[in-house]
Coordinates of C-alpha atoms in Angstrom, one line a residue:
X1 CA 83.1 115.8 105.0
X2 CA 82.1 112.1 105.6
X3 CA 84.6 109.7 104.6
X4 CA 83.6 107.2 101.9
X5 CA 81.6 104.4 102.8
X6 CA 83.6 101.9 100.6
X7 CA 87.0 103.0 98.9
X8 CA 86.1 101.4 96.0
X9 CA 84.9 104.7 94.5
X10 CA 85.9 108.4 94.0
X11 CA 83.1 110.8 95.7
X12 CA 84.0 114.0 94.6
X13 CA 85.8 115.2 91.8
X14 CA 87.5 118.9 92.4
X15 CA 88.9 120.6 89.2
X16 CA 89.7 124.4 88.7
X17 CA 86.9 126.2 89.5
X18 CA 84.3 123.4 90.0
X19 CA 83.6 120.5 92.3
X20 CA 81.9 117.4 90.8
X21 CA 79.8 114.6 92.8
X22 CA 81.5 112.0 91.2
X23 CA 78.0 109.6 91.1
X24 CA 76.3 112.6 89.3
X25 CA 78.5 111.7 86.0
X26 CA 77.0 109.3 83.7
X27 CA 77.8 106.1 82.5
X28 CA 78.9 105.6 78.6
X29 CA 78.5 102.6 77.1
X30 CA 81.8 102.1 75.6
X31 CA 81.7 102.6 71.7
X32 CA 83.0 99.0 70.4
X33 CA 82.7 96.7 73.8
X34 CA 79.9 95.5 75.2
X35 CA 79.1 95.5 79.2
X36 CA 82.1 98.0 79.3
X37 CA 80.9 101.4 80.2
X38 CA 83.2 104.6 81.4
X39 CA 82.7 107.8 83.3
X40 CA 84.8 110.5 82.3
X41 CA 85.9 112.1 85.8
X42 CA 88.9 114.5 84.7
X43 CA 89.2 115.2 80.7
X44 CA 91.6 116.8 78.6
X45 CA 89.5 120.3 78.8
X46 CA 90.2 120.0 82.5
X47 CA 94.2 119.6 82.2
X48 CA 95.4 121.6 79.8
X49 CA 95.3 118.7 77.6
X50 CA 97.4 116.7 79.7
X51 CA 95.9 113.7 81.0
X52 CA 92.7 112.7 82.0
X53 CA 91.0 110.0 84.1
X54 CA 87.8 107.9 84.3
X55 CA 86.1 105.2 86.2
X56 CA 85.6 102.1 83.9
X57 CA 83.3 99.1 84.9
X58 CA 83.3 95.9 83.1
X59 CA 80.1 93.7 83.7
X60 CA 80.4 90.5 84.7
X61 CA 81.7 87.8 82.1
X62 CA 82.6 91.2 79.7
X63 CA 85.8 92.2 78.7
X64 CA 87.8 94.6 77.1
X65 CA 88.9 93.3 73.7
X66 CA 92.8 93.5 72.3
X67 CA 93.8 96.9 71.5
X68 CA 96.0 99.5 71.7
X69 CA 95.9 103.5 72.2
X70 CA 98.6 105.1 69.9
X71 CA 100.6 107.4 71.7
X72 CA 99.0 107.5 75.1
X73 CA 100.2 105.4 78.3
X74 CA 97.0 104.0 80.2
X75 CA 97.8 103.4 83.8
X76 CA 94.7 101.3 85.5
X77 CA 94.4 101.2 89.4
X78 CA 92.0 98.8 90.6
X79 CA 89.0 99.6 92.5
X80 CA 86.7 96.1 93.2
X81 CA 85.8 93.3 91.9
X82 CA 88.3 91.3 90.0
X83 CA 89.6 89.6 86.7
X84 CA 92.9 90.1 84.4
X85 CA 94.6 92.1 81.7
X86 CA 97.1 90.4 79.6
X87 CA 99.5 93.2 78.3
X88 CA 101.3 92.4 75.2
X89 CA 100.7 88.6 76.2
X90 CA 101.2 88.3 79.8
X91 CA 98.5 87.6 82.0
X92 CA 97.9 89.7 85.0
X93 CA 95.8 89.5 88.2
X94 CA 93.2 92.1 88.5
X95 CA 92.0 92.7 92.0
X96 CA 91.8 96.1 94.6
X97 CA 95.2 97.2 95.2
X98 CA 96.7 96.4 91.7
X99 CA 98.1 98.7 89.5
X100 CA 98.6 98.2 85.7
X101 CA 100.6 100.2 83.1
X102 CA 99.8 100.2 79.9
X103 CA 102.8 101.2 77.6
X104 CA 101.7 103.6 74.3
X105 CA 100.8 101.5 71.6
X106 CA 101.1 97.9 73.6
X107 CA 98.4 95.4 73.0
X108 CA 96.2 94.7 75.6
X109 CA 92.8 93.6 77.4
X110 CA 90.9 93.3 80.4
X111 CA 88.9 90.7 81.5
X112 CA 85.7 91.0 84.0
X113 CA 85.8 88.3 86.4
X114 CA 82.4 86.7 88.0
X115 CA 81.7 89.8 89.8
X116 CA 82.7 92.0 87.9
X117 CA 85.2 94.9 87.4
X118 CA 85.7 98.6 88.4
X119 CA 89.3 100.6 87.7
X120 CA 90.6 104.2 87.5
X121 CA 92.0 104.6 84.0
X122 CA 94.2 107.4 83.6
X123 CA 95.4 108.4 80.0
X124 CA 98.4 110.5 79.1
X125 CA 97.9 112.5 76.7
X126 CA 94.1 112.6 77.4
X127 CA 91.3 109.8 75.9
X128 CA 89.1 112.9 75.7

């Protein structure tokens, strides 16, 4: 297999019996925030209900509102581009090679800076 051309994004996505070219998953636009759309890469079905994980891009200038997810830690790794989160009112540097976790029920958003934003999210229990 070719290594990735950038690391910046997942290629392929290998569950119990199936493998998944990650860019053949399509893009969601989130539900309540605009210029945030998400890719669902592992879900809930695929873990048992366990966990699940998803690329999430944030357009330029977007953000992520204040909000919380009742009863599930968020962990977000950061992929490219950059901006912040501020978790329960601390401001955080978003850029590759950050990490973020998000607490259950903590209060928190991300930011898109001028270029944009792309993170792994991973939810525990599962966002879907």
């Amino acid at each position: 297999m070719k290594p990735p051309a950038s690391p910046d994004r997942h290629m392929t996505v290998f569950v119990p019996g199936s493998d998944i070219a990650a860019d053949s998953l399509p893009w969601n636009p989130h539900p309540k925030f605009a210029g945030v759309f998400l890719r669902h890469l592992v879900t809930g079905k695929d873990t048992g209900g366990r966990m699940s994980l998803h690329h999430v891009r944030i357009e330029p200038g977007c953000a992520i509102g204040d909000h919380t997810h009742a009863g599930q830690v968020e962990i977000h790794d950061i992929l490219a581009g950059a901006g912040h989160c501020v978790l329960d009112g601390k401001e955080i540097l978003y850029m590759p090679g950050i990490m973020g976790v998000m607490p259950a029920d903590t209060v928190h958003r991300v930011v898109a800076g001028e270029f944009g934003l792309l993170l792994l999210a991973s939810f525990a229990p599962p966002l879907v």
